[in-house]
Amino acid sequence: KVKPQLEEKEGKTFDVFTAVEFKTQVVAGTNYFIKIHVGNDEFMHLRVFRSLPHENKPLSLHSYQSSKTKHDELAFF
């Protein structure tokens, strides 16, 4: 659901977009930190926010880090 948001921010499309690892952080909703394989040896780390159910809001791409590798640790940011 956040792939189009990332593609808009990056100004390009991703043929490969596969989550390979994730972590969660409970706040007033949930932050998901997701390592995404975007092709070749390129990875990105995404921070996606899911609001509380009663707020009825869509998933939102909060921030991301590009130029990551498969072995970069997925950390909270």
Coordinates of N, CA, C and O in Angstrom, one line a residue:
K1 N 0.8 -1.2 0.0 CA 0.0 0.0 0.0 C 0.8 1.3 0.0 O 0.3 2.3 -0.4
V2 N 2.1 1.2 0.4 CA 2.9 2.4 0.5 C 3.9 2.5 -0.7 O 4.5 3.5 -0.9
K3 N 3.9 1.5 -1.6 CA 4.8 1.5 -2.8 C 4.5 2.8 -3.6 O 5.5 3.5 -4.0
P4 N 3.3 3.1 -3.9 CA 3.0 4.3 -4.7 C 3.5 5.6 -4.1 O 4.0 6.5 -4.7
Q5 N 3.4 5.6 -2.7 CA 3.9 6.8 -2.0 C 5.4 7.0 -2.1 O 5.9 8.1 -2.3
L6 N 6.1 5.8 -2.0 CA 7.6 5.9 -2.2 C 7.9 6.2 -3.6 O 8.9 7.0 -3.8
E7 N 7.3 5.7 -4.6 CA 7.6 5.9 -6.0 C 7.4 7.4 -6.3 O 8.2 8.0 -7.0
E8 N 6.3 8.0 -5.7 CA 6.1 9.4 -5.9 C 7.2 10.3 -5.3 O 7.7 11.2 -5.9
K9 N 7.6 9.9 -4.1 CA 8.7 10.7 -3.4 C 10.0 10.5 -4.2 O 10.8 11.5 -4.2
E10 N 10.3 9.3 -4.7 CA 11.6 9.1 -5.4 C 11.5 9.5 -6.8 O 12.6 9.6 -7.5
G11 N 10.4 9.7 -7.4 CA 10.2 10.0 -8.8 C 10.6 8.9 -9.7 O 11.0 9.1 -10.9
K12 N 10.4 7.7 -9.3 CA 10.7 6.5 -10.2 C 9.8 5.3 -9.7 O 9.2 5.4 -8.6
T13 N 9.8 4.3 -10.6 CA 9.0 3.1 -10.2 C 10.0 2.0 -9.9 O 11.1 2.0 -10.3
F14 N 9.5 1.1 -9.1 CA 10.3 -0.1 -8.7 C 9.7 -1.4 -9.2 O 8.5 -1.7 -8.9
D15 N 10.4 -2.1 -10.1 CA 10.0 -3.3 -10.6 C 10.0 -4.4 -9.5 O 9.1 -5.3 -9.5
V16 N 11.0 -4.3 -8.6 CA 11.1 -5.2 -7.5 C 10.7 -4.4 -6.3 O 11.3 -3.3 -6.1
F17 N 9.9 -5.0 -5.4 CA 9.5 -4.3 -4.2 C 9.1 -5.4 -3.2 O 7.9 -5.7 -3.0
T18 N 10.1 -6.0 -2.5 CA 9.8 -7.1 -1.6 C 10.3 -6.8 -0.2 O 11.5 -6.5 0.0
A19 N 9.4 -6.9 0.7 CA 9.8 -6.8 2.1 C 10.6 -8.0 2.6 O 10.2 -9.1 2.3
V20 N 11.8 -7.8 3.2 CA 12.6 -8.9 3.6 C 12.8 -9.0 5.1 O 13.2 -10.0 5.7
E21 N 12.4 -7.9 5.8 CA 12.5 -7.8 7.3 C 11.7 -6.7 7.8 O 11.5 -5.7 7.1
F22 N 11.2 -6.8 9.0 CA 10.5 -5.7 9.6 C 10.5 -5.7 11.1 O 10.8 -6.7 11.7
K23 N 10.3 -4.6 11.7 CA 10.3 -4.4 13.2 C 9.1 -3.5 13.4 O 8.7 -2.7 12.6
T24 N 8.5 -3.6 14.6 CA 7.4 -2.7 15.0 C 7.7 -1.9 16.2 O 8.6 -2.3 17.0
Q25 N 7.1 -0.7 16.3 CA 7.2 0.1 17.5 C 5.8 0.6 17.8 O 5.2 1.3 16.9
V26 N 5.3 0.3 19.0 CA 3.9 0.8 19.3 C 4.0 2.2 19.9 O 4.8 2.5 20.8
V27 N 3.2 3.1 19.3 CA 3.1 4.5 19.7 C 1.6 4.8 19.8 O 0.9 3.9 20.1
A28 N 1.1 5.9 19.4 CA -0.3 6.1 19.3 C -0.7 5.6 17.9 O -1.1 6.3 17.0
G29 N -0.6 4.3 17.8 CA -0.7 3.6 16.5 C 0.5 2.7 16.5 O 1.1 2.3 17.5
T30 N 1.0 2.3 15.3 CA 2.1 1.4 15.1 C 3.1 2.0 14.0 O 2.6 2.3 13.0
N31 N 4.4 2.1 14.4 CA 5.4 2.3 13.4 C 5.9 1.0 12.9 O 6.3 0.1 13.7
Y32 N 6.0 0.8 11.6 CA 6.6 -0.4 11.0 C 7.9 0.1 10.3 O 7.9 1.0 9.5
F33 N 9.0 -0.6 10.7 CA 10.3 -0.3 10.0 C 10.5 -1.5 9.1 O 10.6 -2.7 9.6
I34 N 10.6 -1.3 7.8 CA 10.6 -2.4 6.8 C 11.8 -2.2 5.9 O 12.0 -1.2 5.3
K35 N 12.6 -3.3 5.8 CA 13.7 -3.4 4.8 C 13.1 -3.9 3.5 O 12.5 -5.0 3.5
I36 N 13.2 -3.2 2.5 CA 12.6 -3.5 1.2 C 13.7 -3.7 0.1 O 14.6 -2.9 0.0
H37 N 13.7 -4.9 -0.6 CA 14.6 -5.1 -1.7 C 13.9 -4.5 -2.9 O 12.8 -4.7 -3.2
V38 N 14.7 -3.5 -3.6 CA 14.1 -2.8 -4.7 C 14.8 -3.2 -6.0 O 14.7 -2.4 -7.0
G39 N 15.5 -4.3 -6.0 CA 16.2 -4.7 -7.3 C 17.7 -4.7 -7.1 O 18.3 -4.0 -6.3
N40 N 18.4 -5.6 -7.9 CA 19.8 -5.7 -7.9 C 20.3 -5.9 -6.4 O 19.7 -6.7 -5.7
D41 N 21.3 -5.1 -6.0 CA 21.7 -5.2 -4.6 C 21.3 -4.0 -3.8 O 21.9 -3.6 -2.9
E42 N 20.2 -3.4 -4.3 CA 19.6 -2.2 -3.6 C 18.5 -2.5 -2.7 O 17.6 -3.3 -2.9
F43 N 18.6 -1.8 -1.5 CA 17.6 -2.0 -0.5 C 17.2 -0.6 0.1 O 18.0 0.3 0.0
M44 N 16.0 -0.5 0.6 CA 15.6 0.8 1.2 C 15.0 0.4 2.6 O 14.5 -0.7 2.7
H45 N 15.1 1.3 3.5 CA 14.4 1.1 4.8 C 13.3 2.1 4.9 O 13.5 3.3 4.6
L46 N 12.1 1.6 5.2 CA 10.9 2.4 5.2 C 10.3 2.5 6.6 O 10.4 1.5 7.4
R47 N 9.8 3.6 7.0 CA 9.1 3.8 8.2 C 7.6 4.1 7.9 O 7.4 5.1 7.3
V48 N 6.8 3.2 8.2 CA 5.4 3.3 7.8 C 4.5 3.3 9.1 O 4.8 2.6 10.0
F49 N 3.6 4.3 9.1 CA 2.7 4.5 10.3 C 1.3 4.0 10.0 O 0.7 4.3 9.0
R50 N 0.8 3.2 11.0 CA -0.6 2.7 10.9 C -1.2 3.3 12.2 O -0.9 3.1 13.3
S51 N -2.3 4.2 11.9 CA -3.0 4.8 13.0 C -3.8 3.8 13.8 O -4.0 2.7 13.3
L52 N -4.4 4.3 14.9 CA -5.3 3.4 15.6 C -6.5 3.1 14.8 O -7.0 4.0 14.0
P53 N -7.1 1.9 15.0 CA -8.3 1.5 14.2 C -9.4 2.6 14.2 O -10.0 2.8 13.1
H54 N -9.7 3.2 15.3 CA -10.9 4.1 15.3 C -10.6 5.4 14.5 O -11.6 6.1 14.2
E55 N -9.4 5.7 14.2 CA -9.1 6.9 13.4 C -9.3 6.6 11.9 O -9.5 7.6 11.1
N56 N -9.4 5.4 11.5 CA -9.8 5.0 10.1 C -8.9 5.7 9.1 O -9.5 6.3 8.1
K57 N -7.6 5.8 9.2 CA -6.7 6.4 8.3 C -5.9 5.4 7.6 O -5.6 4.3 8.1
P58 N -5.5 5.7 6.3 CA -4.7 4.7 5.6 C -3.3 4.6 6.1 O -2.8 5.5 6.8
L59 N -2.6 3.6 5.7 CA -1.1 3.5 6.0 C -0.4 4.7 5.4 O -0.8 5.1 4.3
S60 N 0.6 5.2 6.1 CA 1.3 6.3 5.5 C 2.8 6.1 5.6 O 3.3 5.6 6.6
L61 N 3.5 6.4 4.5 CA 4.9 6.4 4.5 C 5.4 7.6 5.2 O 5.3 8.7 4.8
H62 N 6.0 7.4 6.4 CA 6.5 8.5 7.2 C 7.8 9.0 6.8 O 8.1 10.2 6.6
S63 N 8.8 8.1 6.6 CA 10.1 8.4 6.1 C 10.8 7.2 5.5 O 10.3 6.1 5.7
Y64 N 11.9 7.4 4.9 CA 12.6 6.3 4.3 C 14.1 6.6 4.2 O 14.5 7.8 4.2
Q65 N 14.9 5.6 4.1 CA 16.3 5.7 3.9 C 16.7 4.9 2.7 O 16.4 3.7 2.6
S66 N 17.4 5.5 1.7 CA 17.8 4.8 0.5 C 19.3 4.4 0.6 O 19.9 4.7 1.6
S67 N 19.8 3.8 -0.4 CA 21.2 3.4 -0.5 C 21.6 2.4 0.6 O 22.7 2.6 1.2
K68 N 20.7 1.5 0.9 CA 21.0 0.5 1.9 C 21.4 -0.8 1.3 O 21.2 -1.0 0.1
T69 N 22.1 -1.7 2.0 CA 22.5 -3.0 1.5 C 21.7 -4.1 2.3 O 21.1 -3.8 3.3
K70 N 21.8 -5.3 1.8 CA 21.2 -6.4 2.4 C 21.6 -6.6 3.9 O 20.8 -7.0 4.7
H71 N 22.8 -6.2 4.2 CA 23.4 -6.5 5.5 C 23.3 -5.3 6.4 O 23.7 -5.4 7.6
D72 N 22.8 -4.2 6.0 CA 22.6 -3.0 6.9 C 21.5 -3.4 7.9 O 20.5 -3.9 7.6
E73 N 21.8 -3.1 9.2 CA 20.9 -3.3 10.2 C 19.6 -2.5 10.1 O 19.7 -1.3 9.9
L74 N 18.5 -3.1 10.3 CA 17.2 -2.3 10.3 C 17.1 -1.8 11.6 O 16.8 -2.5 12.6
A75 N 17.2 -0.4 11.8 CA 17.1 0.2 13.1 C 16.0 1.2 13.1 O 15.5 1.7 12.0
F76 N 15.6 1.6 14.2 CA 14.5 2.6 14.4 C 15.1 4.0 13.9 O 16.2 4.3 14.2
F77 N 14.3 4.7 13.2 CA 14.7 6.1 12.7 C 13.5 7.0 12.6 O 12.4 6.5 12.7

